[in-house]
Every structure is written in C-alpha cells, then in structure tokens.
Amino acid sequence: MGYKEQMKIAVYPGSFDPITQGHVSIINGGLVAFDKVIVGVLSNPKKTALFSAEERMDMIREVFIDEDRVEVDAFEGLLVNFVRHKGSRVILRGLRAVADFEYELQMANMNRKLSEDIETIFIMANDAYFYVASGLVKEVAKLGGDISSLVPNVVHQRLLAKLSTR
C-alpha cells in the first residue's frame, strides 16, 4: 500500500489527569485532519496522578464513545517508540499560550532528533479553553469551584467522586 493509500493516523500523547474540554477540542481538531487519532495516555510511575491510567483511559473512551476514529491506549517510555508501534508518523500536540510553544518546540525537536521520520503537528486549543489545564482544574475542584464547563460531564462526576473520598 502506497503512502497516499495509507490511513493517516496521529498520536495525541498526554497524561490526561483528567481529560479537559481543551483536550477534547484538540482531539476533535485532529479528526478534521486525520483518519484516526490515537490518544496515548502516559503512564509515568514517577508522577503521582489523581486517576490511574486505566481510569483516565476509561473516561476518554466514554467521552468519545460515539467516535470510532478515536482509539485510546497507555504507554510508557519514549513517545517516538509508541508512535512507531501504533503505525503512525505524526505526533499531535495542542498549544494554548505562548509559554506552551517553547516547551512544545523543545519536545518536537528532541523527538525529531530521536526519529527523523516522525513529525509533530500543532493544533491551537479552542479559544474558550486556552487557559484550561488539568492541574488547574483539579485545584479549582479541590477548593469547591465550579469546573463543570471545563471538563466533560463524565469527568466532572468522577472528579467530584474522587475528591469526596480524599
């Protein structure tokens, strides 16, 4: 099968602890340009996540239950290895603010150094969510703030339940 006949697959990596409406907008943007978006949930044993990798994957699957072009999988180690394993040559990344760009540019260049055949594509976050980050959402929720418009409903319910047991 020639390159033009191959399915165009992008891998969107992140911790997604939890997935926010900003992440959802990036995934939906990716679906405009690609046949399939694989959401790669980073499982990093050195970081303490609020939700387990399995819980995060379950929430993402629920958010995209009606979209068969979104696949969810966990990974550890080098992103370029995961991307290659998934049959892709594209890393999809979201940009929110100028501060994101410097970090993302560093990561894109490192990934290019590790694997010249893998390209990073940036998508701007939806204007309504450019300031939303998972850490900020968790902090506001812990302090009793209303985050219902910042995360999908399934995430809102699970986040409130998780925080009520702490």
Tab-separated table of C-alpha atoms in Angstrom:
chain	number	residue	atom	x	y	z
A	1	MET	CA	0.000	0.000	0.000
A	2	GLY	CA	1.474	3.357	-1.021
A	3	TYR	CA	1.743	6.305	1.340
A	4	LYS	CA	-1.281	8.096	-0.144
A	5	GLU	CA	-3.388	4.985	0.357
A	6	GLN	CA	-2.400	4.503	3.988
A	7	MET	CA	-4.671	5.618	6.780
A	8	LYS	CA	-3.481	8.917	8.224
A	9	ILE	CA	-3.040	8.319	11.952
A	10	ALA	CA	-1.960	10.854	14.560
A	11	VAL	CA	-0.952	10.094	18.134
A	12	TYR	CA	-2.022	12.629	20.749
A	13	PRO	CA	0.022	11.947	23.911
A	14	GLY	CA	-0.514	13.289	27.396
A	15	SER	CA	-1.229	12.466	30.991
A	16	PHE	CA	-4.909	13.497	30.727
A	17	ASP	CA	-5.275	13.590	34.520
A	18	PRO	CA	-8.110	14.294	33.803
A	19	ILE	CA	-9.096	14.990	30.204
A	20	THR	CA	-10.459	18.530	29.813
A	21	GLN	CA	-12.581	20.288	27.212
A	22	GLY	CA	-9.313	21.717	25.885
A	23	HIS	CA	-8.037	18.189	25.212
A	24	VAL	CA	-11.363	17.291	23.616
A	25	SER	CA	-11.087	20.277	21.271
A	26	ILE	CA	-7.567	19.197	20.216
A	27	ILE	CA	-8.751	15.643	19.516
A	28	ASN	CA	-11.709	16.937	17.505
A	29	GLY	CA	-9.351	19.211	15.578
A	30	GLY	CA	-7.127	16.220	14.886
A	31	LEU	CA	-10.083	14.321	13.471
A	32	VAL	CA	-10.504	17.050	10.847
A	33	ALA	CA	-7.005	16.386	9.513
A	34	PHE	CA	-6.507	12.673	10.244
A	35	ASP	CA	-8.439	9.469	9.674
A	36	LYS	CA	-7.729	8.336	13.226
A	37	VAL	CA	-6.428	9.872	16.443
A	38	ILE	CA	-4.811	7.587	18.988
A	39	VAL	CA	-4.884	9.137	22.446
A	40	GLY	CA	-1.733	7.928	24.194
A	41	VAL	CA	-2.157	8.086	27.955
A	42	LEU	CA	1.240	8.438	29.561
A	43	SER	CA	1.747	6.065	32.437
A	44	ASN	CA	4.595	7.578	34.425
A	45	PRO	CA	5.365	5.735	37.676
A	46	LYS	CA	7.442	8.722	38.853
A	47	LYS	CA	4.394	11.010	38.853
A	48	THR	CA	1.512	10.798	41.292
A	49	ALA	CA	-1.681	11.012	39.282
A	50	LEU	CA	-5.129	11.533	40.769
A	51	PHE	CA	-6.583	8.933	38.405
A	52	SER	CA	-4.948	5.657	37.404
A	53	ALA	CA	-4.012	5.198	33.757
A	54	GLU	CA	-6.947	2.794	33.389
A	55	GLU	CA	-9.391	5.323	34.896
A	56	ARG	CA	-8.084	8.034	32.572
A	57	MET	CA	-8.420	5.755	29.553
A	58	ASP	CA	-11.968	4.789	30.585
A	59	MET	CA	-13.009	8.453	30.844
A	60	ILE	CA	-11.557	9.276	27.426
A	61	ARG	CA	-13.323	6.274	25.896
A	62	GLU	CA	-16.615	7.404	27.443
A	63	VAL	CA	-16.174	10.935	26.100
A	64	PHE	CA	-15.593	9.563	22.588
A	65	ILE	CA	-17.951	6.569	22.810
A	66	ASP	CA	-19.667	7.545	19.540
A	67	GLU	CA	-16.442	8.270	17.645
A	68	ASP	CA	-14.841	5.100	16.277
A	69	ARG	CA	-11.908	7.095	14.855
A	70	VAL	CA	-10.564	7.708	18.372
A	71	GLU	CA	-8.501	4.932	19.945
A	72	VAL	CA	-7.144	5.081	23.496
A	73	ASP	CA	-4.052	3.268	24.750
A	74	ALA	CA	-1.496	3.678	27.538
A	75	PHE	CA	2.242	3.916	27.058
A	76	GLU	CA	5.488	4.242	28.971
A	77	GLY	CA	8.913	5.204	27.714
A	78	LEU	CA	9.794	7.106	24.584
A	79	LEU	CA	6.895	8.623	22.695
A	80	VAL	CA	8.530	8.034	19.305
A	81	ASN	CA	8.608	4.292	20.019
A	82	PHE	CA	4.890	4.318	20.871
A	83	VAL	CA	4.082	6.342	17.743
A	84	ARG	CA	6.008	3.913	15.546
A	85	HIS	CA	4.403	0.910	17.311
A	86	LYS	CA	0.971	2.363	16.518
A	87	GLY	CA	1.783	2.645	12.813
A	88	SER	CA	1.872	6.427	12.810
A	89	ARG	CA	4.414	9.042	11.819
A	90	VAL	CA	2.623	12.017	13.391
A	91	ILE	CA	2.553	13.382	16.937
A	92	LEU	CA	-0.386	15.683	17.555
A	93	ARG	CA	0.134	18.392	20.179
A	94	GLY	CA	-2.047	21.202	21.412
A	95	LEU	CA	-0.943	24.757	22.013
A	96	ARG	CA	-2.662	27.046	24.488
A	97	ALA	CA	-0.433	30.018	25.165
A	98	VAL	CA	2.979	31.311	24.130
A	99	ALA	CA	4.528	29.563	27.141
A	100	ASP	CA	3.400	26.199	25.724
A	101	PHE	CA	5.182	26.883	22.456
A	102	GLU	CA	8.704	26.956	23.924
A	103	TYR	CA	8.256	23.655	25.742
A	104	GLU	CA	6.473	22.011	22.815
A	105	LEU	CA	9.145	23.184	20.368
A	106	GLN	CA	11.836	21.623	22.565
A	107	MET	CA	9.924	18.346	22.705
A	108	ALA	CA	9.249	18.342	18.951
A	109	ASN	CA	12.906	18.908	18.191
A	110	MET	CA	14.002	16.170	20.593
A	111	ASN	CA	11.511	13.743	19.034
A	112	ARG	CA	12.790	14.704	15.574
A	113	LYS	CA	16.358	14.031	16.745
A	114	LEU	CA	15.285	10.611	18.066
A	115	SER	CA	13.301	9.739	14.945
A	116	GLU	CA	13.591	11.874	11.812
A	117	ASP	CA	10.624	10.161	10.151
A	118	ILE	CA	8.138	11.282	12.827
A	119	GLU	CA	6.664	14.777	12.549
A	120	THR	CA	4.928	16.894	15.199
A	121	ILE	CA	1.779	18.774	14.201
A	122	PHE	CA	0.406	21.542	16.439
A	123	ILE	CA	-3.251	22.439	16.818
A	124	MET	CA	-4.390	25.519	18.678
A	125	ALA	CA	-6.750	24.924	21.566
A	126	ASN	CA	-10.245	26.332	21.217
A	127	ASP	CA	-10.329	29.952	22.408
A	128	ALA	CA	-12.841	29.050	25.100
A	129	TYR	CA	-10.360	26.621	26.710
A	130	PHE	CA	-6.906	28.074	26.011
A	131	TYR	CA	-6.306	28.631	29.750
A	132	VAL	CA	-7.548	25.221	30.906
A	133	ALA	CA	-5.016	22.737	32.270
A	134	SER	CA	-5.692	19.507	34.145
A	135	GLY	CA	-3.732	20.655	37.192
A	136	LEU	CA	-5.692	23.894	37.390
A	137	VAL	CA	-8.997	22.043	37.007
A	138	LYS	CA	-8.080	19.684	39.861
A	139	GLU	CA	-7.025	22.567	42.089
A	140	VAL	CA	-10.222	24.536	41.483
A	141	ALA	CA	-12.330	21.400	42.066
A	142	LYS	CA	-10.497	20.673	45.355
A	143	LEU	CA	-11.316	24.207	46.510
A	144	GLY	CA	-15.006	23.780	45.659
A	145	GLY	CA	-15.058	25.821	42.446
A	146	ASP	CA	-17.367	25.048	39.550
A	147	ILE	CA	-15.440	23.213	36.837
A	148	SER	CA	-18.476	21.745	35.079
A	149	SER	CA	-17.904	23.746	31.872
A	150	LEU	CA	-14.188	22.883	31.751
A	151	VAL	CA	-14.436	19.089	31.632
A	152	PRO	CA	-16.779	16.581	30.004
A	153	ASN	CA	-19.692	15.525	32.237
A	154	VAL	CA	-18.286	12.027	32.900
A	155	VAL	CA	-15.039	13.600	34.096
A	156	HIS	CA	-16.873	16.118	36.270
A	157	GLN	CA	-18.791	13.344	38.024
A	158	ARG	CA	-15.720	11.145	38.532
A	159	LEU	CA	-13.568	14.045	39.699
A	160	LEU	CA	-16.113	15.086	42.328
A	161	ALA	CA	-16.473	11.475	43.465
A	162	LYS	CA	-12.693	11.003	43.656
A	163	LEU	CA	-12.197	14.208	45.636
A	164	SER	CA	-15.013	13.374	48.057
A	165	THR	CA	-13.164	10.209	49.132
A	166	ARG	CA	-9.926	12.044	49.898
